PDB file of C-alpha atoms in Angstrom:
ATOM      1  CA  UNK N   1      91.192  -8.895   5.589  1.00  0.00           C
ATOM      2  CA  UNK N   2      88.571  -8.256   2.913  1.00  0.00           C
ATOM      3  CA  UNK N   3      87.779 -11.988   2.817  1.00  0.00           C
ATOM      4  CA  UNK N   4      87.300 -12.010   6.594  1.00  0.00           C
ATOM      5  CA  UNK N   5      84.931  -9.041   6.424  1.00  0.00           C
ATOM      6  CA  UNK N   6      83.008 -10.780   3.627  1.00  0.00           C
ATOM      7  CA  UNK N   7      82.540 -13.958   5.678  1.00  0.00           C
ATOM      8  CA  UNK N   8      81.518 -11.944   8.737  1.00  0.00           C
ATOM      9  CA  UNK N   9      78.898 -10.117   6.647  1.00  0.00           C
ATOM     10  CA  UNK N  10      77.578 -13.380   5.179  1.00  0.00           C
ATOM     11  CA  UNK N  11      77.393 -14.934   8.631  1.00  0.00           C
ATOM     12  CA  UNK N  12      75.500 -11.938   9.966  1.00  0.00           C
ATOM     13  CA  UNK N  13      72.968 -12.146   7.156  1.00  0.00           C
ATOM     14  CA  UNK N  14      72.570 -15.890   7.724  1.00  0.00           C
ATOM     15  CA  UNK N  15      72.091 -15.499  11.462  1.00  0.00           C
ATOM     16  CA  UNK N  16      69.609 -12.671  10.922  1.00  0.00           C
ATOM     17  CA  UNK N  17      67.606 -14.791   8.457  1.00  0.00           C
ATOM     18  CA  UNK N  18      67.598 -17.717  10.902  1.00  0.00           C
ATOM     19  CA  UNK N  19      66.456 -15.392  13.654  1.00  0.00           C
ATOM     20  CA  UNK N  20      63.633 -14.087  11.499  1.00  0.00           C
ATOM     21  CA  UNK N  21      62.487 -17.626  10.652  1.00  0.00           C
ATOM     22  CA  UNK N  22      62.491 -18.540  14.330  1.00  0.00           C
ATOM     23  CA  UNK N  23      60.376 -15.478  15.138  1.00  0.00           C
ATOM     24  CA  UNK N  24      57.952 -16.335  12.325  1.00  0.00           C
ATOM     25  CA  UNK N  25      57.711 -19.941  13.492  1.00  0.00           C
ATOM     26  CA  UNK N  26      56.914 -18.882  17.073  1.00  0.00           C
ATOM     27  CA  UNK N  27      54.345 -16.393  15.778  1.00  0.00           C
ATOM     28  CA  UNK N  28      52.714 -19.057  13.585  1.00  0.00           C
ATOM     29  CA  UNK N  29      52.551 -21.651  16.378  1.00  0.00           C
ATOM     30  CA  UNK N  30      50.973 -19.111  18.698  1.00  0.00           C
ATOM     31  CA  UNK N  31      48.383 -18.244  16.048  1.00  0.00           C
ATOM     32  CA  UNK N  32      47.763 -21.913  15.215  1.00  0.00           C
ATOM     33  CA  UNK N  33      46.920 -22.588  18.852  1.00  0.00           C
ATOM     34  CA  UNK N  34      44.325 -19.816  18.707  1.00  0.00           C
ATOM     35  CA  UNK N  35      42.937 -21.244  15.446  1.00  0.00           C
ATOM     36  CA  UNK N  36      42.656 -24.684  17.059  1.00  0.00           C
ATOM     37  CA  UNK N  37      40.572 -23.098  19.822  1.00  0.00           C
ATOM     38  CA  UNK N  38      38.546 -20.951  17.384  1.00  0.00           C
ATOM     39  CA  UNK N  39      39.578 -17.712  19.133  1.00  0.00           C
ATOM     40  CA  UNK N  40      38.166 -15.413  16.484  1.00  0.00           C
ATOM     41  CA  UNK N  41      39.102 -12.014  17.960  1.00  0.00           C
ATOM     42  CA  UNK N  42      42.732 -13.016  18.486  1.00  0.00           C
ATOM     43  CA  UNK N  43      42.987 -14.370  14.940  1.00  0.00           C
ATOM     44  CA  UNK N  44      41.543 -11.247  13.327  1.00  0.00           C
ATOM     45  CA  UNK N  45      44.047  -8.989  15.073  1.00  0.00           C
ATOM     46  CA  UNK N  46      46.828 -10.404  12.899  1.00  0.00           C
ATOM     47  CA  UNK N  47      44.742 -11.725  10.006  1.00  0.00           C
ATOM     48  CA  UNK N  48      41.941  -9.211   9.263  1.00  0.00           C
ATOM     49  CA  UNK N  49      41.096 -10.811   5.879  1.00  0.00           C
ATOM     50  CA  UNK N  50      39.856 -13.861   7.815  1.00  0.00           C
ATOM     51  CA  UNK N  51      36.817 -11.851   8.922  1.00  0.00           C
ATOM     52  CA  UNK N  52      34.818 -13.597   6.175  1.00  0.00           C
ATOM     53  CA  UNK N  53      35.175 -16.966   7.941  1.00  0.00           C
ATOM     54  CA  UNK N  54      32.327 -18.225  10.099  1.00  0.00           C
ATOM     55  CA  UNK N  55      34.683 -20.263  12.274  1.00  0.00           C
ATOM     56  CA  UNK N  56      38.150 -21.775  12.421  1.00  0.00           C
ATOM     57  CA  UNK N  57      39.562 -25.224  13.106  1.00  0.00           C
ATOM     58  CA  UNK N  58      42.974 -26.881  13.018  1.00  0.00           C
ATOM     59  CA  UNK N  59      44.730 -29.997  14.222  1.00  0.00           C
ATOM     60  CA  UNK N  60      48.506 -29.643  14.222  1.00  0.00           C
ATOM     61  CA  UNK N  61      51.710 -30.706  15.961  1.00  0.00           C
ATOM     62  CA  UNK N  62      53.925 -27.750  16.939  1.00  0.00           C
ATOM     63  CA  UNK N  63      57.048 -29.889  16.509  1.00  0.00           C
ATOM     64  CA  UNK N  64      56.154 -30.437  12.840  1.00  0.00           C
ATOM     65  CA  UNK N  65      55.745 -26.746  11.933  1.00  0.00           C
ATOM     66  CA  UNK N  66      58.236 -25.640   9.272  1.00  0.00           C
ATOM     67  CA  UNK N  67      59.117 -22.259   7.753  1.00  0.00           C
ATOM     68  CA  UNK N  68      60.587 -21.333   4.392  1.00  0.00           C
ATOM     69  CA  UNK N  69      61.220 -18.007   2.683  1.00  0.00           C
ATOM     70  CA  UNK N  70      58.659 -16.915   0.090  1.00  0.00           C
ATOM     71  CA  UNK N  71      59.422 -15.257  -3.243  1.00  0.00           C
ATOM     72  CA  UNK N  72      57.463 -12.250  -1.951  1.00  0.00           C
ATOM     73  CA  UNK N  73      59.656  -9.778  -0.086  1.00  0.00           C
ATOM     74  CA  UNK N  74      59.331 -10.104   3.682  1.00  0.00           C
ATOM     75  CA  UNK N  75      57.001 -13.118   3.446  1.00  0.00           C
ATOM     76  CA  UNK N  76      57.396 -16.646   4.767  1.00  0.00           C
ATOM     77  CA  UNK N  77      55.457 -19.827   4.071  1.00  0.00           C
ATOM     78  CA  UNK N  78      54.618 -21.726   7.244  1.00  0.00           C
ATOM     79  CA  UNK N  79      53.464 -25.335   6.986  1.00  0.00           C
ATOM     80  CA  UNK N  80      51.240 -26.174   9.964  1.00  0.00           C
ATOM     81  CA  UNK N  81      50.090 -29.601   8.771  1.00  0.00           C
ATOM     82  CA  UNK N  82      49.780 -31.483   5.468  1.00  0.00           C
ATOM     83  CA  UNK N  83      46.490 -29.633   4.856  1.00  0.00           C
ATOM     84  CA  UNK N  84      47.132 -26.229   6.447  1.00  0.00           C
ATOM     85  CA  UNK N  85      49.601 -23.394   5.859  1.00  0.00           C
ATOM     86  CA  UNK N  86      50.063 -19.668   6.403  1.00  0.00           C
ATOM     87  CA  UNK N  87      51.817 -16.901   4.502  1.00  0.00           C
ATOM     88  CA  UNK N  88      53.272 -14.598   7.135  1.00  0.00           C
ATOM     89  CA  UNK N  89      54.610 -11.086   6.457  1.00  0.00           C
ATOM     90  CA  UNK N  90      57.362  -9.791   8.725  1.00  0.00           C
ATOM     91  CA  UNK N  91      57.668  -6.012   8.549  1.00  0.00           C
ATOM     92  CA  UNK N  92      61.049  -4.261   8.881  1.00  0.00           C
ATOM     93  CA  UNK N  93      60.105  -3.258  12.441  1.00  0.00           C
ATOM     94  CA  UNK N  94      59.607  -6.929  13.358  1.00  0.00           C
ATOM     95  CA  UNK N  95      55.785  -6.888  13.518  1.00  0.00           C
ATOM     96  CA  UNK N  96      54.048  -9.802  11.824  1.00  0.00           C
ATOM     97  CA  UNK N  97      50.711 -10.505  10.183  1.00  0.00           C
ATOM     98  CA  UNK N  98      49.087 -13.192   8.075  1.00  0.00           C
ATOM     99  CA  UNK N  99      48.395 -12.309   4.453  1.00  0.00           C
ATOM    100  CA  UNK N 100      47.042 -15.670   3.303  1.00  0.00           C
ATOM    101  CA  UNK N 101      46.078 -19.095   4.632  1.00  0.00           C
ATOM    102  CA  UNK N 102      44.983 -22.537   3.520  1.00  0.00           C
ATOM    103  CA  UNK N 103      43.125 -25.108   5.557  1.00  0.00           C
ATOM    104  CA  UNK N 104      42.180 -23.158   8.697  1.00  0.00           C
ATOM    105  CA  UNK N 105      38.647 -21.984   7.813  1.00  0.00           C
ATOM    106  CA  UNK N 106      35.978 -24.374   9.122  1.00  0.00           C
ATOM    107  CA  UNK N 107      32.719 -25.422   7.424  1.00  0.00           C
ATOM    108  CA  UNK N 108      29.725 -27.584   8.339  1.00  0.00           C
ATOM    109  CA  UNK N 109      30.613 -31.236   7.740  1.00  0.00           C
ATOM    110  CA  UNK N 110      27.749 -31.838   5.318  1.00  0.00           C
ATOM    111  CA  UNK N 111      28.693 -28.885   3.087  1.00  0.00           C
ATOM    112  CA  UNK N 112      32.351 -29.861   3.171  1.00  0.00           C
ATOM    113  CA  UNK N 113      31.544 -33.432   2.122  1.00  0.00           C
ATOM    114  CA  UNK N 114      29.470 -32.231  -0.831  1.00  0.00           C
ATOM    115  CA  UNK N 115      32.124 -29.699  -1.873  1.00  0.00           C
ATOM    116  CA  UNK N 116      34.776 -32.422  -1.972  1.00  0.00           C
ATOM    117  CA  UNK N 117      32.567 -34.980  -3.726  1.00  0.00           C
ATOM    118  CA  UNK N 118      31.295 -32.652  -6.454  1.00  0.00           C
ATOM    119  CA  UNK N 119      34.569 -31.054  -7.542  1.00  0.00           C
ATOM    120  CA  UNK N 120      33.811 -27.753  -5.816  1.00  0.00           C
ATOM    121  CA  UNK N 121      36.722 -28.080  -3.397  1.00  0.00           C
ATOM    122  CA  UNK N 122      40.202 -27.062  -4.517  1.00  0.00           C
ATOM    123  CA  UNK N 123      43.392 -27.339  -2.460  1.00  0.00           C
ATOM    124  CA  UNK N 124      44.963 -24.758  -4.768  1.00  0.00           C
ATOM    125  CA  UNK N 125      42.718 -21.930  -3.524  1.00  0.00           C
ATOM    126  CA  UNK N 126      43.398 -19.825  -0.459  1.00  0.00           C
ATOM    127  CA  UNK N 127      40.952 -19.961   2.434  1.00  0.00           C
ATOM    128  CA  UNK N 128      39.413 -16.628   1.444  1.00  0.00           C
ATOM    129  CA  UNK N 129      38.936 -17.802  -2.156  1.00  0.00           C
ATOM    130  CA  UNK N 130      37.530 -21.166  -1.081  1.00  0.00           C
ATOM    131  CA  UNK N 131      35.219 -19.448   1.376  1.00  0.00           C
ATOM    132  CA  UNK N 132      33.658 -17.471  -1.484  1.00  0.00           C
ATOM    133  CA  UNK N 133      32.840 -20.773  -3.204  1.00  0.00           C
ATOM    134  CA  UNK N 134      31.480 -22.363  -0.055  1.00  0.00           C
ATOM    135  CA  UNK N 135      29.134 -19.401   0.450  1.00  0.00           C
ATOM    136  CA  UNK N 136      27.534 -19.978  -2.954  1.00  0.00           C
ATOM    137  CA  UNK N 137      24.210 -21.237  -1.595  1.00  0.00           C
ATOM    138  CA  UNK N 138      22.845 -21.328  -5.139  1.00  0.00           C
ATOM    139  CA  UNK N 139      25.192 -24.230  -5.863  1.00  0.00           C
ATOM    140  CA  UNK N 140      24.009 -26.257  -2.886  1.00  0.00           C
ATOM    141  CA  UNK N 141      20.397 -25.618  -3.907  1.00  0.00           C
ATOM    142  CA  UNK N 142      21.327 -26.753  -7.427  1.00  0.00           C
ATOM    143  CA  UNK N 143      22.740 -29.977  -5.957  1.00  0.00           C
ATOM    144  CA  UNK N 144      19.599 -30.589  -3.916  1.00  0.00           C
ATOM    145  CA  UNK N 145      17.277 -29.906  -6.860  1.00  0.00           C
ATOM    146  CA  UNK N 146      19.210 -32.166  -9.245  1.00  0.00           C
ATOM    147  CA  UNK N 147      19.848 -34.921  -6.745  1.00  0.00           C
ATOM    148  CA  UNK N 148      16.435 -35.495  -5.192  1.00  0.00           C
ATOM    149  CA  UNK N 149      15.531 -38.259  -7.640  1.00  0.00           C
ATOM    150  CA  UNK N 150      18.820 -40.070  -6.988  1.00  0.00           C
ATOM    151  CA  UNK N 151      18.679 -40.392  -3.219  1.00  0.00           C
ATOM    152  CA  UNK N 152      19.006 -44.103  -2.408  1.00  0.00           C
ATOM    153  CA  UNK N 153      16.590 -46.023  -0.222  1.00  0.00           C
ATOM    154  CA  UNK N 154      18.263 -45.147   3.039  1.00  0.00           C
ATOM    155  CA  UNK N 155      16.263 -47.284   5.470  1.00  0.00           C
ATOM    156  CA  UNK N 156      14.076 -50.309   4.820  1.00  0.00           C
ATOM    157  CA  UNK N 157      11.863 -52.395   7.083  1.00  0.00           C
ATOM    158  CA  UNK N 158      12.529 -56.131   7.318  1.00  0.00           C
ATOM    159  CA  UNK N 159      10.183 -58.953   8.233  1.00  0.00           C
ATOM    160  CA  UNK N 160       8.814 -58.960  11.793  1.00  0.00           C
ATOM    161  CA  UNK N 161      10.393 -61.250  14.370  1.00  0.00           C
ATOM    162  CA  UNK N 162      10.238 -61.942  18.097  1.00  0.00           C
ATOM    163  CA  UNK N 163      12.853 -61.780  20.804  1.00  0.00           C
ATOM    164  CA  UNK N 164      12.593 -62.472  24.503  1.00  0.00           C
ATOM    165  CA  UNK N 165      12.419 -59.238  26.436  1.00  0.00           C
ATOM    166  CA  UNK N 166      11.420 -57.241  23.358  1.00  0.00           C
ATOM    167  CA  UNK N 167       8.420 -59.126  22.053  1.00  0.00           C
ATOM    168  CA  UNK N 168       7.589 -58.557  18.433  1.00  0.00           C
ATOM    169  CA  UNK N 169       9.863 -56.170  16.578  1.00  0.00           C
ATOM    170  CA  UNK N 170      10.623 -55.009  13.058  1.00  0.00           C
ATOM    171  CA  UNK N 171      14.240 -54.704  11.932  1.00  0.00           C
ATOM    172  CA  UNK N 172      15.064 -51.316  10.381  1.00  0.00           C
ATOM    173  CA  UNK N 173      17.945 -51.825   7.957  1.00  0.00           C
ATOM    174  CA  UNK N 174      20.423 -49.081   7.047  1.00  0.00           C
ATOM    175  CA  UNK N 175      21.440 -49.410   3.382  1.00  0.00           C
ATOM    176  CA  UNK N 176      24.076 -46.656   3.480  1.00  0.00           C
ATOM    177  CA  UNK N 177      27.603 -46.098   4.747  1.00  0.00           C
ATOM    178  CA  UNK N 178      26.477 -43.429   7.237  1.00  0.00           C
ATOM    179  CA  UNK N 179      24.895 -43.864  10.653  1.00  0.00           C
ATOM    180  CA  UNK N 180      21.274 -42.706  10.867  1.00  0.00           C
ATOM    181  CA  UNK N 181      20.365 -41.150  14.215  1.00  0.00           C
ATOM    182  CA  UNK N 182      17.173 -41.968  16.079  1.00  0.00           C
ATOM    183  CA  UNK N 183      16.029 -38.351  15.686  1.00  0.00           C
ATOM    184  CA  UNK N 184      16.286 -38.490  11.896  1.00  0.00           C
ATOM    185  CA  UNK N 185      13.327 -40.743  11.108  1.00  0.00           C
ATOM    186  CA  UNK N 186       9.987 -42.135  12.262  1.00  0.00           C
ATOM    187  CA  UNK N 187       8.458 -45.543  11.707  1.00  0.00           C
ATOM    188  CA  UNK N 188       4.924 -45.275  10.340  1.00  0.00           C
ATOM    189  CA  UNK N 189       2.610 -47.916  11.806  1.00  0.00           C
ATOM    190  CA  UNK N 190      -0.612 -49.223  10.222  1.00  0.00           C
ATOM    191  CA  UNK N 191      -3.329 -50.424  12.586  1.00  0.00           C
ATOM    192  CA  UNK N 192      -6.105 -52.479  10.949  1.00  0.00           C
ATOM    193  CA  UNK N 193      -8.326 -52.909  13.989  1.00  0.00           C
ATOM    194  CA  UNK N 194     -11.711 -54.452  12.992  1.00  0.00           C
ATOM    195  CA  UNK N 195     -13.635 -51.554  14.515  1.00  0.00           C
ATOM    196  CA  UNK N 196     -11.950 -49.055  12.171  1.00  0.00           C
ATOM    197  CA  UNK N 197     -13.997 -50.278   9.227  1.00  0.00           C
ATOM    198  CA  UNK N 198     -17.199 -49.768  11.207  1.00  0.00           C
ATOM    199  CA  UNK N 199     -16.074 -46.282  12.131  1.00  0.00           C
ATOM    200  CA  UNK N 200     -15.446 -45.419   8.480  1.00  0.00           C
ATOM    201  CA  UNK N 201     -11.654 -45.089   8.553  1.00  0.00           C
ATOM    202  CA  UNK N 202     -10.192 -44.796   5.064  1.00  0.00           C
ATOM    203  CA  UNK N 203      -8.966 -48.232   4.051  1.00  0.00           C
ATOM    204  CA  UNK N 204     -10.245 -49.610   7.323  1.00  0.00           C
ATOM    205  CA  UNK N 205      -7.087 -48.610   9.169  1.00  0.00           C
ATOM    206  CA  UNK N 206      -5.491 -45.830  11.172  1.00  0.00           C
ATOM    207  CA  UNK N 207      -1.862 -44.705  11.087  1.00  0.00           C
ATOM    208  CA  UNK N 208       0.512 -43.304  13.655  1.00  0.00           C
ATOM    209  CA  UNK N 209       4.256 -42.861  14.006  1.00  0.00           C
ATOM    210  CA  UNK N 210       6.737 -44.082  16.592  1.00  0.00           C
ATOM    211  CA  UNK N 211      10.295 -42.809  17.185  1.00  0.00           C
ATOM    212  CA  UNK N 212      13.164 -44.538  15.442  1.00  0.00           C
ATOM    213  CA  UNK N 213      16.366 -45.920  16.920  1.00  0.00           C
ATOM    214  CA  UNK N 214      19.899 -45.123  15.834  1.00  0.00           C
ATOM    215  CA  UNK N 215      20.907 -47.457  13.000  1.00  0.00           C
ATOM    216  CA  UNK N 216      24.650 -47.923  12.355  1.00  0.00           C
ATOM    217  CA  UNK N 217      26.018 -47.840   8.824  1.00  0.00           C
ATOM    218  CA  UNK N 218      25.025 -51.061   7.018  1.00  0.00           C
ATOM    219  CA  UNK N 219      23.507 -52.198  10.311  1.00  0.00           C
ATOM    220  CA  UNK N 220      20.106 -52.903  11.838  1.00  0.00           C
ATOM    221  CA  UNK N 221      17.989 -51.559  14.700  1.00  0.00           C
ATOM    222  CA  UNK N 222      15.113 -53.431  16.344  1.00  0.00           C
ATOM    223  CA  UNK N 223      11.891 -51.416  16.592  1.00  0.00           C
ATOM    224  CA  UNK N 224       9.339 -52.933  19.033  1.00  0.00           C
ATOM    225  CA  UNK N 225       5.794 -52.971  17.623  1.00  0.00           C
ATOM    226  CA  UNK N 226       2.491 -53.789  19.321  1.00  0.00           C
ATOM    227  CA  UNK N 227       1.866 -57.509  18.790  1.00  0.00           C
ATOM    228  CA  UNK N 228      -1.895 -56.979  18.352  1.00  0.00           C
ATOM    229  CA  UNK N 229      -3.207 -58.554  15.161  1.00  0.00           C
ATOM    230  CA  UNK N 230      -3.409 -56.094  12.287  1.00  0.00           C
ATOM    231  CA  UNK N 231      -0.671 -53.802  13.586  1.00  0.00           C
ATOM    232  CA  UNK N 232       2.276 -53.576  11.176  1.00  0.00           C
ATOM    233  CA  UNK N 233       5.257 -51.328  10.516  1.00  0.00           C
ATOM    234  CA  UNK N 234       4.157 -49.635   7.308  1.00  0.00           C
ATOM    235  CA  UNK N 235       7.001 -47.387   6.146  1.00  0.00           C
ATOM    236  CA  UNK N 236       9.860 -45.072   7.080  1.00  0.00           C
ATOM    237  CA  UNK N 237       9.381 -41.301   7.295  1.00  0.00           C
ATOM    238  CA  UNK N 238      12.686 -39.421   7.072  1.00  0.00           C
ATOM    239  CA  UNK N 239      12.851 -36.239   9.142  1.00  0.00           C
ATOM    240  CA  UNK N 240      15.953 -34.869   7.385  1.00  0.00           C
ATOM    241  CA  UNK N 241      15.446 -32.009   4.885  1.00  0.00           C
ATOM    242  CA  UNK N 242      15.953 -33.008   1.250  1.00  0.00           C
ATOM    243  CA  UNK N 243      19.108 -30.846   1.024  1.00  0.00           C
ATOM    244  CA  UNK N 244      20.760 -32.757   3.862  1.00  0.00           C
ATOM    245  CA  UNK N 245      19.694 -36.102   2.428  1.00  0.00           C
ATOM    246  CA  UNK N 246      21.328 -35.179  -0.861  1.00  0.00           C
ATOM    247  CA  UNK N 247      24.512 -34.020   0.838  1.00  0.00           C
ATOM    248  CA  UNK N 248      24.886 -37.125   2.982  1.00  0.00           C
ATOM    249  CA  UNK N 249      23.737 -40.068   0.959  1.00  0.00           C
ATOM    250  CA  UNK N 250      24.145 -39.486  -2.771  1.00  0.00           C
ATOM    251  CA  UNK N 251      27.134 -40.839  -4.694  1.00  0.00           C
ATOM    252  CA  UNK N 252      28.483 -38.021  -6.882  1.00  0.00           C
ATOM    253  CA  UNK N 253      30.495 -38.108 -10.117  1.00  0.00           C
ATOM    254  CA  UNK N 254      32.863 -35.269  -9.187  1.00  0.00           C
ATOM    255  CA  UNK N 255      31.764 -33.170 -12.176  1.00  0.00           C
ATOM    256  CA  UNK N 256      28.744 -31.492 -10.594  1.00  0.00           C
ATOM    257  CA  UNK N 257      30.447 -28.185  -9.801  1.00  0.00           C
ATOM    258  CA  UNK N 258      31.737 -27.802 -13.361  1.00  0.00           C
ATOM    259  CA  UNK N 259      28.269 -28.664 -14.731  1.00  0.00           C
ATOM    260  CA  UNK N 260      26.765 -26.059 -12.393  1.00  0.00           C
ATOM    261  CA  UNK N 261      29.160 -23.384 -13.672  1.00  0.00           C
ATOM    262  CA  UNK N 262      28.397 -24.347 -17.269  1.00  0.00           C
ATOM    263  CA  UNK N 263      24.668 -24.069 -16.568  1.00  0.00           C
ATOM    264  CA  UNK N 264      25.146 -20.406 -15.626  1.00  0.00           C
ATOM    265  CA  UNK N 265      26.859 -19.429 -18.896  1.00  0.00           C
TER     266      UNK N 265
END
């Protein structure tokens, strides 16, 4: 009889634990859907510490969500995706809240790329801890200041050519692994019209700019230029701030964040 009571008690505990995990899983999936849609107010109701985040983002498959018991009393670790997880606390009354997360805070792509390339990013930190790092604007200024001299020649101008329907054009060549949008640069044109010397133009020429065209990574765009004699594509003028150029186009060693911290000692 005692053995029967023991097994009944064990079964009850097991079923209760399974029921709790199911509740936590449903709670986490519901919250993950709100994270995926960046529903800030709904998220903060159950995860007030996330108030420091500017925005949220998540891609996940509800069928792949798993739950395991944490070493902390009443807490469960929920895996939402390979990169994202939650620590959920279930109170004795059945109410639930999030006490920690990883991988659901969102950041601008350019800052995220730099953080991962310079050693700033750490998968071991919680979202709140990582957010504190990502808000260190002094670091990103440090990167820009120390990287300006190492920005590669992003776009170059090739030799002029002709094509039916276009006329004369200059190829603009992208030397990087990132697309360069038409809004991110101008082509500077030099016009050496004979009259400019008579009019006293410096160097006997005038200059003006024309809009660029989107250039795919390692690709080329054709920029039509006036075929009048003396008119040439002179140079490229980038319209992207130096900080963004550094973030997008420089190859980093991965030690920059550690060097930055050392520089502050």
